[in-house]
Structures are given as C-alpha cells and as structure tokens.
GROMACS .gro file of C-alpha atoms in nm:
model
  187
    1MET     CA    1   9.325   6.914   7.329
    2ASN     CA    2   9.220   7.247   7.208
    3ASN     CA    3   9.249   7.363   7.653
    4PHE     CA    4   9.600   7.276   7.626
    5PHE     CA    5   9.687   7.392   7.258
    6ASP     CA    6   9.529   7.719   7.433
    7THR     CA    7   9.724   7.743   7.767
    8ARG     CA    8  10.050   7.661   7.544
    9THR     CA    9   9.985   7.910   7.330
   10ILE     CA   10   9.914   8.144   7.639
   11LEU     CA   11  10.213   8.046   7.768
   12LEU     CA   12  10.424   8.145   7.456
   13CYS     CA   13  10.260   8.450   7.421
   14LEU     CA   14  10.384   8.550   7.808
   15PHE     CA   15  10.770   8.395   7.755
   16SER     CA   16  10.800   8.581   7.458
   17PHE     CA   17  10.706   8.860   7.563
   18ILE     CA   18  10.908   8.849   7.879
   19ALA     CA   19  11.257   8.729   7.691
   20SER     CA   20  11.226   8.973   7.409
   21GLY     CA   21  10.893   9.190   7.484
   22SER     CA   22  11.125   9.569   7.428
   23VAL     CA   23  11.339   9.472   7.155
   24CYS     CA   24  10.982   9.381   6.938
   25MET     CA   25  10.838   9.773   7.054
   26GLN     CA   26  11.073   9.895   6.980
   27SER     CA   27  11.197   9.762   6.644
   28GLY     CA   28  10.823   9.831   6.595
   29TYR     CA   29  10.721   9.460   6.511
   30ALA     CA   30  10.538   9.236   6.678
   31GLN     CA   31  10.666   8.866   6.871
   32GLY     CA   32  10.455   8.602   6.695
   33VAL     CA   33  10.309   8.249   6.899
   34ASP     CA   34  10.572   8.093   6.635
   35GLY     CA   35  10.837   8.334   6.660
   36ASP     CA   36  10.912   8.511   6.385
   37LEU     CA   37  10.869   8.907   6.367
   38SER     CA   38  10.565   8.970   6.142
   39GLY     CA   39  10.615   9.264   5.882
   40GLY     CA   40  10.237   9.250   5.779
   41PRO     CA   41   9.956   9.453   5.845
   42CYS     CA   42   9.947   9.702   6.201
   43ASP     CA   43  10.341   9.693   6.230
   44SER     CA   44  10.445   9.994   5.989
   45ASP     CA   45  10.609  10.243   6.139
   46ILE     CA   46  10.342  10.451   6.195
   47TYR     CA   47  10.263  10.254   6.447
   48THR     CA   48  10.559  10.280   6.689
   49SER     CA   49  10.602  10.473   6.960
   50ASP     CA   50  10.623  10.836   6.929
   51THR     CA   51  10.615  11.189   7.186
   52LEU     CA   52  10.247  11.145   7.163
   53PHE     CA   53  10.172  10.835   7.163
   54PHE     CA   54  10.309  10.459   7.340
   55ARG     CA   55  10.212  10.184   7.045
   56ALA     CA   56  10.275   9.888   7.054
   57THR     CA   57  10.143   9.542   6.811
   58GLY     CA   58  10.126   9.283   6.875
   59ILE     CA   59  10.002   8.899   6.647
   60GLY     CA   60   9.719   8.613   6.799
   61VAL     CA   61   9.723   8.278   6.548
   62ASN     CA   62   9.427   8.023   6.664
   63ALA     CA   63   9.209   7.829   6.485
   64ASP     CA   64   8.908   8.014   6.658
   65LEU     CA   65   8.921   8.380   6.525
   66ARG     CA   66   8.810   8.500   6.908
   67ARG     CA   67   9.071   8.376   7.089
   68ALA     CA   68   9.315   8.489   6.865
   69GLU     CA   69   9.167   8.799   6.851
   70ARG     CA   70   9.223   8.743   7.212
   71LEU     CA   71   9.611   8.648   7.170
   72ALA     CA   72   9.720   8.910   6.946
   73ARG     CA   73   9.498   9.153   7.215
   74LEU     CA   74   9.728   9.018   7.498
   75ASP     CA   75  10.064   9.009   7.309
   76ALA     CA   76  10.003   9.373   7.182
   77THR     CA   77   9.912   9.524   7.545
   78SER     CA   78  10.248   9.316   7.728
   79ASN     CA   79  10.431   9.440   7.449
   80LEU     CA   80  10.285   9.846   7.516
   81ALA     CA   81  10.348   9.815   7.913
   82ALA     CA   82  10.701   9.724   7.821
   83ASN     CA   83  10.796   9.948   7.672
   84ILE     CA   84  10.618  10.219   7.902
   85SER     CA   85  10.780  10.047   8.188
   86VAL     CA   86  11.120  10.029   8.056
   87THR     CA   87  11.066  10.430   7.945
   88ILE     CA   88  10.933  10.535   8.307
   89GLU     CA   89  11.265  10.359   8.429
   90SER     CA   90  11.488  10.534   8.222
   91ILE     CA   91  11.303  10.926   8.352
   92ALA     CA   92  11.307  10.788   8.697
   93GLU     CA   93  11.674  10.737   8.650
   94ARG     CA   94  11.709  11.088   8.522
   95TYR     CA   95  11.535  11.296   8.692
   96PHE     CA   96  11.718  11.137   9.042
   97VAL     CA   97  12.079  11.253   8.860
   98GLU     CA   98  11.914  11.598   8.776
   99GLN     CA   99  11.706  11.622   9.093
  100SER     CA  100  11.999  11.517   9.325
  101ASP     CA  101  11.809  11.550   9.702
  102GLY     CA  102  11.949  11.410   9.948
  103ASP     CA  103  11.658  11.182  10.013
  104SER     CA  104  11.767  10.968   9.763
  105THR     CA  105  11.695  10.625   9.916
  106GLU     CA  106  11.374  10.667  10.039
  107TYR     CA  107  11.202  10.858   9.766
  108SER     CA  108  11.344  10.688   9.522
  109SER     CA  109  11.185  10.365   9.621
  110ALA     CA  110  10.821  10.569   9.630
  111PHE     CA  111  10.861  10.744   9.295
  112LYS     CA  112  10.931  10.391   9.066
  113GLN     CA  113  10.667  10.209   9.340
  114LEU     CA  114  10.427  10.587   9.202
  115THR     CA  115  10.541  10.581   8.809
  116ARG     CA  116  10.514  10.161   8.775
  117LEU     CA  117  10.117  10.187   8.912
  118VAL     CA  118  10.005  10.474   8.692
  119SER     CA  119  10.178  10.262   8.368
  120ARG     CA  120   9.964   9.933   8.479
  121GLN     CA  121   9.702  10.204   8.557
  122GLN     CA  122   9.693  10.391   8.176
  123LEU     CA  123   9.683  10.045   8.016
  124SER     CA  124   9.296  10.056   8.052
  125ASN     CA  125   9.308  10.423   7.818
  126VAL     CA  126   9.412  10.123   7.566
  127GLU     CA  127   9.335  10.210   7.262
  128ILE     CA  128   9.279  10.009   6.924
  129ILE     CA  129   9.434  10.168   6.638
  130CYS     CA  130   9.498   9.869   6.391
  131THR     CA  131   9.353   9.569   6.315
  132GLN     CA  132   9.403   9.308   6.037
  133THR     CA  133   9.271   8.910   6.013
  134ASP     CA  134   9.425   8.642   5.797
  135TYR     CA  135   9.254   8.331   5.734
  136ASP     CA  136   9.404   8.026   5.560
  137GLY     CA  137   9.153   7.758   5.558
  138GLU     CA  138   9.289   7.620   5.939
  139MET     CA  139   9.422   7.924   6.162
  140PHE     CA  140   9.288   8.225   6.181
  141THR     CA  141   9.587   8.532   6.227
  142HIS     CA  142   9.537   8.863   6.423
  143ARG     CA  143   9.721   9.120   6.423
  144VAL     CA  144   9.702   9.395   6.626
  145ALA     CA  145   9.837   9.802   6.685
  146VAL     CA  146   9.707  10.001   7.000
  147GLU     CA  147   9.828  10.270   7.210
  148VAL     CA  148   9.781  10.570   7.502
  149SER     CA  149   9.861  10.921   7.507
  150THR     CA  150  10.170  11.025   7.707
  151GLY     CA  151  10.019  11.271   7.806
  152ASP     CA  152   9.779  11.044   7.969
  153VAL     CA  153  10.118  10.887   8.147
  154LEU     CA  154  10.227  11.209   8.273
  155THR     CA  155   9.903  11.381   8.440
  156GLY     CA  156   9.879  11.008   8.601
  157ILE     CA  157  10.228  11.003   8.752
  158GLU     CA  158  10.233  11.336   8.848
  159GLU     CA  159   9.858  11.327   8.976
  160ASP     CA  160   9.948  11.056   9.171
  161PHE     CA  161  10.235  11.241   9.314
  162SER     CA  162  10.046  11.510   9.491
  163ASN     CA  163   9.801  11.243   9.600
  164ASP     CA  164  10.090  11.119   9.848
  165PRO     CA  165  10.179  11.367  10.043
  166SER     CA  166  10.518  11.169  10.225
  167ILE     CA  167  10.686  11.254   9.899
  168ASN     CA  168  10.485  11.495   9.758
  169HIS     CA  169  10.732  11.847   9.870
  170LEU     CA  170  11.018  11.605   9.719
  171PHE     CA  171  10.875  11.647   9.382
  172ASP     CA  172  10.956  11.862   9.098
  173LYS     CA  173  10.668  11.908   8.834
  174GLY     CA  174  10.867  12.106   8.599
  175LEU     CA  175  11.167  11.901   8.596
  176PHE     CA  176  11.009  11.622   8.582
  177GLU     CA  177  10.769  11.741   8.273
  178ARG     CA  178  11.130  11.820   8.083
  179VAL     CA  179  11.312  11.439   8.175
  180PHE     CA  180  10.978  11.324   8.032
  181ILE     CA  181  11.003  11.501   7.692
  182GLU     CA  182  11.353  11.510   7.647
  183GLU     CA  183  11.344  11.120   7.719
  184LEU     CA  184  11.049  11.030   7.445
  185ASN     CA  185  11.236  11.243   7.235
  186VAL     CA  186  11.551  11.008   7.256
  187ASN     CA  187  11.345  10.707   7.228
   0.00000   0.00000   0.00000
C-alpha cells in the first residue's frame, strides 16, 4: 500500500507540473499534491524569479519526512525547469526576430536544441534557499524554494554555442545577451 501511495503521489506531482507548473511559478506559489496553492513559508515574493536568479517553490506531503522532502524537491525542480524553459523559448523567439539572418530554419532548430540542453544542465547548479517542514501528527508537509543563477544559464548557452562550430559563426553574443537581459526584465 505504501509503494502505491508514493507512486500515486509522485505521479500527481508530475501531472501537476505538466498541467500548471509554469502557472505556479509565475504566481510564486507551489502547486501542492492536493491541488491547492500554498501560501506558507518559502512562498513569499522573495522566492520568485528576478533578473539575477530563476527561482521556484515546491511542496511535498507524506507520512515519511524523507519522502516529503524528496517530493518537495522534485516539485520545485520541475517548476524551475519549466520556468527556465519558457523563458529560454521566449528569448529564442525574440532573438530570431531581431537577428533575421536567412538561415533561420536550420539555425532555429539547433539553437532551440542547445538552449533546452543548457536549461536541463543548469538544474545541477540548483541551490536550496528555503525549507520549512510542518507535522500535523500524521503527515509531514515540506516546502522548499530553489534557485539557479541567470548568469549561469547565460554562460552555459554561450559556451555551448562557442563549442558548436556548425552554428557558432551565426551566433551574435552581444545581441543574445541584450535580448536575454531584456526578457528577464519583462518577466
């Protein structure tokens, strides 16, 4: 029974992420496994993304403290990945419009693939910036907030472009940095 509950809880977390992960991140609140938005610790405005950091929050509820912590970390990391991915897609679209080079189809595909790879790689640099655990006598509710530096994401993208000779000559670092910073200021 316990394994079934844990599997179901993880699937609910993943479904919650797929269905509304980016909405949760944009509002600064984590989607709980029961579907409610939480407004507790680690959910204030200081834990939302800004120009210096991509941030996300997560919540995990389980009778076992370690599992609640893992679920919260999974939720937060999924929300962070969604936030980075959405931002990178928006940056890529703006960059192509401003660059308007004639090789857009091949370049666009390679660029999007590299930026997705970079956003996934950046999840290894995630830092936990807030944790809070509550216990109601039966279940642990663990909340976590995580962040990754926007500078790390930008540097990763630029390094990947410089290491890929097939598109390096098409990459305008100055234009990309300007679009990247402008997009962070809009969000």
